[in-house]
Amino acid sequence: MWKFGLLVACVFLLDQSVARPSVGGQHQDEPVMEYEAIERLKKVFGLPERPPAPKRHFRPPQYMLDLYNTISDPDGIVRFPNPLSANVVRSFPDKDVLHRSFFFFNVSSVSTTENVLDAELHLFKVRPRFTSKFMMRRQHFYEVRVYQIMAPQLAWQVEGNRLVSSRLIGLHGSGWEVFNIKPAVRDWVADKNANFGLLVTIASLTGSSLDQNVIRFAKRKEHHRSKEPILVLFSDDGRSRSASAATYESAPTNGKDYDYYDSASTNQEILNNYYDPSPETQQQWRNERTNTVEKSANRKNRTRVERSAQRHPTNRQFEPCTRRNLYVDFDAIGWSGWIISPKGYNAYHCKGKCPFPLGQSQKPTNHATVQSIMNALRLQEDVGQPCCVPNKLYSINLLYFDDEENVILKQYDDMVAANCGCH
């Protein structure tokens, strides 16, 4: 919850700094305030430094876009947990552009303190250029093996390297093939100097080598970027998980939906009675006039009693504790150049009074209920009203580029106020 409050404070400070330019030597501290606000906001999002906005971004891998859209709503609020409950999912492009069977992914940006939950090599199988009729009749499946290269001198041979994944793929058709290479990536994260890349081999079921033109995987600069190989890494970066983090759900209605037509029907009945009052309605009006006189006298007595007891006015004289809009615009902050999605989100904030007596709609805690009673009785001068704060917080996902053009999907807990109450 403190992160959410910090975010609200940072956005407020930033808005104040932008809204009030320095004129005639006034507000000289505002540039410093803006810098401090951005620095604190970076800490909320776990950014060691403010990523620069490159002049030109390549399109993110379709896998990362699909993953974000599957588990998040348009504002980034988490609807479903990330695969393997990872709070960080990264995609790395293949850095090698010269060799068809060699792949290299730079994972040096991953901290050694992160727990690698899984790592997948995504290769797009393109349609074969040609196949003989004999091969089409006799060979329908081939074995693809992925080796972790253990030393630079072993880059082009199988012997001495570590087999990390293998599977059978069909000769015909095209599409994505996924290989689990978690052991290799764990070694690279633990020792950045141990990354010598991957070797991918293709052989028939009899073990004989195969012409690379028969089964081929897309490589950088040879095919469309949407088909280029990527390494997808699922990890837990060690941030503490909040117990209040929740998946997206619609606002509760407490079993009641507002019906406009019912309300209109009631209003029409009132108008009919006004223009054509029945005897019962006339008697009701007389009673109301009598009650008005009595209420006026009672109001004077009640005012005297309330002043003597220093009680609070009724709830109607206060703005109740409710959820208000608080839109975080990444473009206004200056982060739209590297954040892919969302472009902003509604964090909401809680505002309003929590006077005695607290209703169940305000979802008060027992402590808040007791505090409101003690505040009303004025038995202790320094006891204030309960505070209007979030009862529940949602998590959001952020999809963005880092400074090495890697695409990162990161989950942040306690970023959106789901509802408000008195605490």
Coordinates of C-alpha atoms in Angstrom, one line a residue:
M1 CA 0.0 0.0 0.0
W2 CA 2.9 2.4 0.7
K3 CA 4.0 1.9 -3.0
F4 CA 0.6 3.1 -4.2
G5 CA 0.7 6.1 -1.9
L6 CA 4.2 6.9 -3.1
L7 CA 3.1 6.7 -6.7
V8 CA 0.2 9.1 -6.0
A9 CA 2.5 11.5 -4.3
C10 CA 5.0 11.4 -7.1
V11 CA 2.5 12.1 -9.8
F12 CA 1.1 15.0 -7.7
L13 CA 4.5 16.5 -7.3
L14 CA 5.3 16.1 -10.9
D15 CA 2.0 17.8 -11.9
Q16 CA 2.6 20.6 -9.6
S17 CA 6.1 21.1 -11.0
V18 CA 4.8 21.2 -14.6
A19 CA 1.8 23.4 -13.8
R20 CA 3.7 26.2 -12.1
P21 CA 6.7 27.4 -14.2
S22 CA 9.3 29.6 -12.6
V23 CA 8.5 33.3 -13.0
G24 CA 10.5 36.1 -11.7
G25 CA 12.7 33.9 -9.5
Q26 CA 9.7 32.1 -7.9
H27 CA 9.5 28.4 -7.4
Q28 CA 13.2 27.9 -7.9
D29 CA 13.0 24.5 -6.2
E30 CA 10.6 23.1 -8.7
P31 CA 13.2 21.5 -11.0
V32 CA 14.7 19.8 -8.0
M33 CA 11.3 18.6 -6.9
E34 CA 10.5 17.3 -10.4
Y35 CA 13.8 15.4 -10.5
E36 CA 13.1 13.9 -7.0
A37 CA 9.6 12.9 -8.1
I38 CA 10.9 11.1 -11.2
E39 CA 13.6 9.4 -9.1
R40 CA 11.0 8.1 -6.6
L41 CA 8.7 7.0 -9.4
K42 CA 11.5 5.0 -10.9
K43 CA 12.0 3.2 -7.6
V44 CA 8.3 2.3 -7.6
F45 CA 8.7 0.7 -11.0
G46 CA 12.0 -0.9 -10.0
L47 CA 14.0 0.9 -12.6
P48 CA 17.7 1.3 -11.9
E49 CA 17.9 4.2 -14.3
R50 CA 15.6 6.0 -16.6
P51 CA 15.7 4.1 -19.9
P52 CA 16.4 6.4 -22.9
A53 CA 13.8 6.7 -25.7
P54 CA 15.5 5.3 -28.8
K55 CA 15.0 7.1 -32.1
R56 CA 13.4 4.0 -33.6
H57 CA 11.8 0.9 -32.0
F58 CA 11.3 -2.4 -33.8
R59 CA 8.0 -4.1 -33.4
P60 CA 7.8 -6.1 -30.2
P61 CA 7.6 -9.9 -30.7
Q62 CA 4.1 -11.0 -31.3
Y63 CA 4.4 -13.6 -28.5
M64 CA 4.9 -10.8 -25.9
L65 CA 2.1 -8.7 -27.3
D66 CA -0.3 -11.7 -27.2
L67 CA 0.9 -12.6 -23.6
Y68 CA 0.2 -9.0 -22.4
N69 CA -3.2 -8.9 -24.0
T70 CA -4.1 -12.3 -22.6
I71 CA -3.4 -11.6 -19.0
S72 CA -4.1 -7.8 -18.8
D73 CA -7.0 -5.5 -19.6
P74 CA -6.4 -2.4 -21.8
D75 CA -5.3 -0.4 -18.7
G76 CA -2.8 -3.0 -17.7
I77 CA -4.8 -4.4 -14.8
V78 CA -3.9 -8.0 -14.2
R79 CA -6.7 -10.4 -15.1
F80 CA -4.8 -13.7 -15.0
P81 CA -1.4 -14.5 -13.4
N82 CA 1.7 -14.7 -15.6
P83 CA 2.8 -18.2 -16.7
L84 CA 4.6 -20.0 -13.8
S85 CA 3.5 -17.0 -11.6
A86 CA 6.6 -15.1 -12.9
N87 CA 6.6 -11.4 -12.1
V88 CA 9.0 -10.7 -14.9
V89 CA 8.9 -12.1 -18.5
R90 CA 11.6 -11.1 -20.9
S91 CA 12.2 -11.6 -24.6
F92 CA 15.7 -11.4 -26.1
P93 CA 16.4 -11.2 -29.8
D94 CA 19.0 -13.4 -31.6
K95 CA 22.2 -11.4 -31.9
D96 CA 23.8 -13.6 -34.6
V97 CA 22.9 -12.8 -38.2
L98 CA 25.5 -14.8 -40.1
H99 CA 25.0 -18.5 -39.2
R100 CA 21.9 -20.6 -39.7
S101 CA 22.5 -23.1 -37.0
F102 CA 24.1 -20.8 -34.4
F103 CA 22.1 -18.6 -32.0
F104 CA 23.3 -16.1 -29.4
F105 CA 21.1 -14.3 -26.8
N106 CA 22.6 -11.6 -24.5
V107 CA 21.1 -12.2 -21.1
S108 CA 23.6 -10.1 -19.2
S109 CA 20.9 -7.7 -18.0
V110 CA 19.3 -10.4 -15.8
S111 CA 20.5 -10.1 -12.2
T112 CA 22.2 -13.1 -10.6
T113 CA 19.7 -12.7 -7.7
E114 CA 16.7 -13.6 -9.9
N115 CA 15.2 -17.0 -9.9
V116 CA 15.0 -18.4 -13.4
L117 CA 11.7 -20.3 -13.5
D118 CA 11.8 -21.3 -17.2
A119 CA 13.5 -20.4 -20.5
E120 CA 12.1 -21.1 -24.0
L121 CA 13.8 -20.9 -27.4
H122 CA 11.2 -19.9 -30.0
L123 CA 12.1 -20.8 -33.6
F124 CA 9.9 -20.2 -36.6
K125 CA 10.0 -23.2 -39.0
V126 CA 9.7 -21.9 -42.6
R127 CA 8.4 -24.0 -45.5
P128 CA 11.1 -26.2 -47.1
R129 CA 12.5 -24.8 -50.4
F130 CA 12.4 -28.3 -52.0
T131 CA 12.0 -31.9 -51.1
S132 CA 12.4 -35.0 -53.2
K133 CA 9.5 -37.3 -53.7
F134 CA 11.5 -40.1 -52.1
M135 CA 12.1 -38.0 -48.9
M136 CA 8.4 -37.0 -48.7
R137 CA 7.4 -40.7 -48.8
R138 CA 10.0 -42.1 -46.4
Q139 CA 10.6 -39.2 -43.9
H140 CA 7.8 -37.4 -42.2
F141 CA 9.6 -36.4 -38.9
Y142 CA 13.0 -35.2 -38.0
E143 CA 14.8 -34.6 -34.7
V144 CA 15.9 -31.2 -33.7
R145 CA 18.5 -30.9 -31.0
V146 CA 19.6 -27.8 -29.1
Y147 CA 23.1 -27.8 -27.6
Q148 CA 24.6 -25.4 -25.1
I149 CA 28.1 -24.5 -26.4
M150 CA 30.5 -25.0 -23.6
A151 CA 33.6 -23.3 -25.1
P152 CA 34.2 -21.0 -28.1
Q153 CA 36.3 -23.7 -30.0
L154 CA 33.3 -26.1 -29.8
A155 CA 30.9 -23.8 -31.6
W156 CA 30.5 -26.0 -34.7
Q157 CA 30.6 -29.5 -33.3
V158 CA 28.3 -31.7 -31.2
E159 CA 31.0 -33.4 -29.2
G160 CA 31.9 -31.6 -25.9
N161 CA 28.7 -29.6 -25.9
R162 CA 25.7 -30.0 -23.6
L163 CA 22.4 -31.3 -25.0
V164 CA 19.6 -29.2 -23.3
S165 CA 16.6 -29.9 -25.5
S166 CA 15.4 -32.1 -28.3
R167 CA 12.1 -32.9 -30.0
L168 CA 10.6 -34.3 -33.2
I169 CA 9.1 -31.9 -35.8
G170 CA 7.2 -32.6 -39.0
L171 CA 8.7 -32.1 -42.5
H172 CA 5.7 -30.3 -43.8
G173 CA 4.1 -27.0 -42.8
S174 CA 5.5 -24.0 -41.0
G175 CA 5.1 -22.3 -37.6
W176 CA 6.6 -21.8 -34.2
E177 CA 8.6 -24.5 -32.5
V178 CA 9.4 -24.1 -28.8
F179 CA 12.4 -25.7 -27.0
N180 CA 13.0 -25.6 -23.2
I181 CA 16.6 -24.4 -22.5
K182 CA 16.3 -23.5 -18.9
P183 CA 19.6 -25.3 -17.8
A184 CA 21.6 -23.3 -20.3
V185 CA 20.1 -19.9 -19.4
R186 CA 20.6 -20.6 -15.7
D187 CA 24.3 -21.1 -16.4
W188 CA 24.5 -17.9 -18.3
V189 CA 22.7 -15.9 -15.6
A190 CA 25.0 -17.3 -12.9
D191 CA 28.2 -16.7 -15.0
K192 CA 27.9 -14.1 -17.8
N193 CA 31.2 -15.2 -19.2
A194 CA 29.9 -18.7 -19.8
N195 CA 27.5 -17.7 -22.6
F196 CA 28.9 -19.0 -25.9
G197 CA 25.5 -19.4 -27.6
L198 CA 23.5 -22.4 -28.9
L199 CA 24.0 -24.9 -31.6
V200 CA 20.9 -26.3 -33.3
T201 CA 21.2 -29.5 -35.4
I202 CA 18.6 -31.4 -37.5
A203 CA 18.9 -35.1 -38.3
S204 CA 16.7 -37.9 -39.6
L205 CA 15.4 -40.6 -37.3
T206 CA 18.2 -42.8 -38.5
G207 CA 20.8 -40.3 -37.3
S208 CA 22.0 -39.1 -40.7
S209 CA 22.5 -35.4 -41.2
L210 CA 20.0 -33.4 -43.3
D211 CA 20.3 -30.8 -45.9
Q212 CA 19.6 -27.5 -44.1
N213 CA 17.4 -26.4 -47.0
V214 CA 14.9 -29.1 -46.1
I215 CA 14.0 -27.9 -42.6
R216 CA 15.0 -24.3 -41.9
F217 CA 14.4 -21.9 -39.1
A218 CA 14.0 -18.1 -39.7
K219 CA 17.0 -16.0 -38.9
R220 CA 17.5 -12.2 -38.5
K221 CA 17.7 -10.2 -41.7
E222 CA 16.6 -13.2 -43.7
H223 CA 13.0 -13.1 -42.9
H224 CA 10.3 -10.8 -41.5
R225 CA 11.0 -9.6 -38.0
S226 CA 7.8 -11.3 -36.8
K227 CA 9.4 -14.6 -37.5
E228 CA 12.8 -13.9 -36.0
P229 CA 14.0 -16.2 -33.2
I230 CA 13.6 -15.1 -29.6
L231 CA 14.5 -16.3 -26.1
V232 CA 11.7 -16.0 -23.6
L233 CA 12.7 -15.9 -20.0
F234 CA 10.3 -16.3 -17.0
S235 CA 11.7 -15.3 -13.7
D236 CA 11.0 -14.1 -10.2
D237 CA 13.1 -11.0 -9.4
G238 CA 12.8 -11.4 -5.6
R239 CA 10.3 -8.6 -5.0
S240 CA 8.0 -9.4 -2.1
R241 CA 4.5 -10.4 -3.3
S242 CA 1.7 -8.4 -1.7
A243 CA -1.2 -10.3 -0.1
S244 CA -3.6 -7.7 -1.5
A245 CA -2.6 -8.3 -5.1
A246 CA -5.7 -9.5 -7.0
T247 CA -6.8 -10.3 -10.5
Y248 CA -9.2 -8.1 -12.3
E249 CA -12.9 -8.4 -11.4
S250 CA -16.0 -6.3 -12.1
A251 CA -17.1 -3.9 -9.5
P252 CA -19.5 -5.5 -7.0
T253 CA -23.2 -4.5 -7.1
N254 CA -24.2 -6.1 -3.8
G255 CA -27.0 -7.9 -5.7
K256 CA -28.7 -4.6 -6.7
D257 CA -28.7 -2.9 -10.1
Y258 CA -29.9 0.6 -10.5
D259 CA -33.1 0.6 -12.7
Y260 CA -33.8 3.9 -14.4
Y261 CA -37.3 2.9 -15.3
D262 CA -38.2 2.0 -11.7
S263 CA -37.0 5.4 -10.7
A264 CA -39.0 7.1 -13.5
S265 CA -42.1 5.2 -12.5
T266 CA -41.8 6.4 -8.9
N267 CA -41.3 10.0 -10.0
Q268 CA -44.4 9.8 -12.2
E269 CA -46.5 8.6 -9.2
I270 CA -45.3 11.6 -7.2
L271 CA -46.3 14.0 -10.0
N272 CA -49.8 12.4 -10.3
N273 CA -50.4 12.8 -6.6
Y274 CA -49.3 16.4 -6.8
Y275 CA -51.7 17.5 -9.6
D276 CA -54.7 15.3 -8.4
P277 CA -54.3 14.8 -4.7
S278 CA -56.4 12.2 -3.1
P279 CA -57.9 12.6 0.5
E280 CA -55.2 10.3 1.8
T281 CA -52.5 12.5 0.1
Q282 CA -54.1 15.7 1.5
Q283 CA -54.0 14.2 5.0
Q284 CA -50.4 13.2 4.4
W285 CA -49.5 16.8 3.6
R286 CA -51.2 18.1 6.8
N287 CA -49.1 15.6 8.8
E288 CA -45.9 16.7 7.0
R289 CA -46.6 20.3 7.8
T290 CA -47.1 19.4 11.5
N291 CA -43.9 17.4 11.4
T292 CA -42.0 20.3 9.8
V293 CA -43.0 22.5 12.8
E294 CA -42.0 19.9 15.3
K295 CA -38.7 19.2 13.4
S296 CA -37.8 22.9 13.5
A297 CA -38.2 23.0 17.3
N298 CA -36.3 19.7 17.7
R299 CA -33.5 21.0 15.4
K300 CA -32.8 23.9 17.8
N301 CA -32.6 21.6 20.8
R302 CA -30.4 19.2 18.9
T303 CA -28.1 21.9 17.8
R304 CA -27.6 23.0 21.4
V305 CA -26.9 19.4 22.5
E306 CA -24.5 18.8 19.6
R307 CA -22.5 21.9 20.4
S308 CA -22.2 21.0 24.0
A309 CA -21.1 17.5 23.1
Q310 CA -18.9 18.8 20.2
R311 CA -20.4 16.1 18.0
H312 CA -19.8 16.0 14.2
P313 CA -22.6 16.9 11.8
T314 CA -24.4 14.2 9.9
N315 CA -22.9 12.4 7.0
R316 CA -24.9 14.4 4.5
Q317 CA -22.9 17.5 5.4
F318 CA -19.7 15.7 4.4
E319 CA -18.3 14.2 1.2
P320 CA -18.3 10.5 1.9
C321 CA -15.3 8.3 1.4
T322 CA -15.3 7.4 -2.3
R323 CA -12.9 6.3 -5.1
R324 CA -11.8 9.2 -7.4
N325 CA -10.0 9.2 -10.7
L326 CA -6.2 9.5 -10.8
Y327 CA -4.9 8.9 -14.3
V328 CA -1.1 8.2 -14.7
D329 CA -0.2 9.4 -18.2
F330 CA 3.2 8.0 -19.2
D331 CA 3.4 10.5 -22.0
A332 CA 3.2 13.4 -19.6
I333 CA 5.9 11.8 -17.4
G334 CA 8.1 11.4 -20.5
W335 CA 8.1 7.6 -20.6
S336 CA 5.9 7.0 -23.7
G337 CA 9.0 6.5 -25.9
W338 CA 9.9 3.2 -24.3
I339 CA 6.6 1.9 -22.8
I340 CA 4.7 -0.2 -25.2
S341 CA 1.6 -0.8 -23.2
P342 CA -0.4 0.6 -21.5
K343 CA 0.1 4.3 -22.5
G344 CA -1.3 5.2 -19.1
Y345 CA -3.7 3.8 -16.4
N346 CA -6.2 4.9 -13.8
A347 CA -4.6 4.4 -10.4
Y348 CA -7.6 6.0 -8.6
H349 CA -7.3 7.5 -5.2
C350 CA -9.5 7.7 -2.1
K351 CA -11.0 10.9 -0.8
G352 CA -13.7 11.9 1.6
K353 CA -14.7 11.9 5.3
C354 CA -15.3 9.0 7.6
P355 CA -17.6 10.6 10.3
F356 CA -19.6 8.8 13.0
P357 CA -21.5 6.6 12.5
L358 CA -19.7 4.5 9.9
G359 CA -21.9 2.5 7.6
Q360 CA -21.2 -1.0 6.2
S361 CA -20.9 0.5 2.7
Q362 CA -17.7 2.2 3.9
K363 CA -16.3 -1.3 4.8
P364 CA -14.9 -0.1 8.2
T365 CA -12.6 -2.2 10.3
N366 CA -13.4 -2.8 13.9
H367 CA -10.6 -0.4 14.9
A368 CA -12.0 2.3 12.6
T369 CA -15.5 1.8 14.1
V370 CA -14.1 2.2 17.6
Q371 CA -12.0 5.2 16.6
S372 CA -15.0 7.0 15.0
I373 CA -17.0 6.5 18.2
M374 CA -14.2 7.8 20.4
N375 CA -13.7 10.7 18.1
A376 CA -17.5 11.5 18.3
L377 CA -17.5 11.3 22.1
R378 CA -14.4 13.5 22.4
L379 CA -13.1 11.4 25.2
Q380 CA -9.6 12.1 24.0
E381 CA -8.6 15.3 22.3
D382 CA -5.9 13.8 19.9
V383 CA -8.2 11.1 18.4
G384 CA -9.1 12.0 14.8
Q385 CA -11.5 10.5 12.4
P386 CA -10.6 7.2 10.5
C387 CA -8.9 7.7 7.2
C388 CA -10.3 7.1 3.7
V389 CA -7.9 4.7 2.1
P390 CA -8.0 1.8 -0.4
N391 CA -9.6 -1.4 0.9
K392 CA -8.3 -3.5 -2.0
L393 CA -5.6 -2.9 -4.6
Y394 CA -5.0 -4.4 -8.0
S395 CA -1.8 -5.3 -9.8
I396 CA -0.8 -4.0 -13.2
N397 CA 1.4 -5.3 -16.0
L398 CA 3.8 -3.0 -17.9
L399 CA 5.2 -4.0 -21.3
Y400 CA 8.3 -2.0 -22.3
F401 CA 11.7 -1.8 -24.0
D402 CA 14.9 -1.8 -22.0
D403 CA 17.9 0.1 -23.3
E404 CA 19.1 -3.0 -25.2
E405 CA 15.9 -3.3 -27.1
N406 CA 14.8 -6.4 -25.1
V407 CA 11.0 -6.5 -24.4
I408 CA 10.0 -6.9 -20.8
L409 CA 6.6 -7.7 -19.3
K410 CA 6.7 -6.9 -15.6
Q411 CA 4.0 -7.1 -12.9
Y412 CA 3.6 -4.5 -10.2
D413 CA 1.5 -5.1 -7.1
D414 CA -0.7 -2.6 -5.3
M415 CA -0.9 -0.1 -8.1
V416 CA -4.7 0.5 -8.6
A417 CA -7.2 1.2 -5.8
A418 CA -10.1 -1.2 -6.4
N419 CA -12.4 0.3 -3.8
C420 CA -12.2 2.6 -0.7
G421 CA -13.2 2.4 2.9
C422 CA -12.6 3.9 6.3
H423 CA -9.6 2.6 8.3

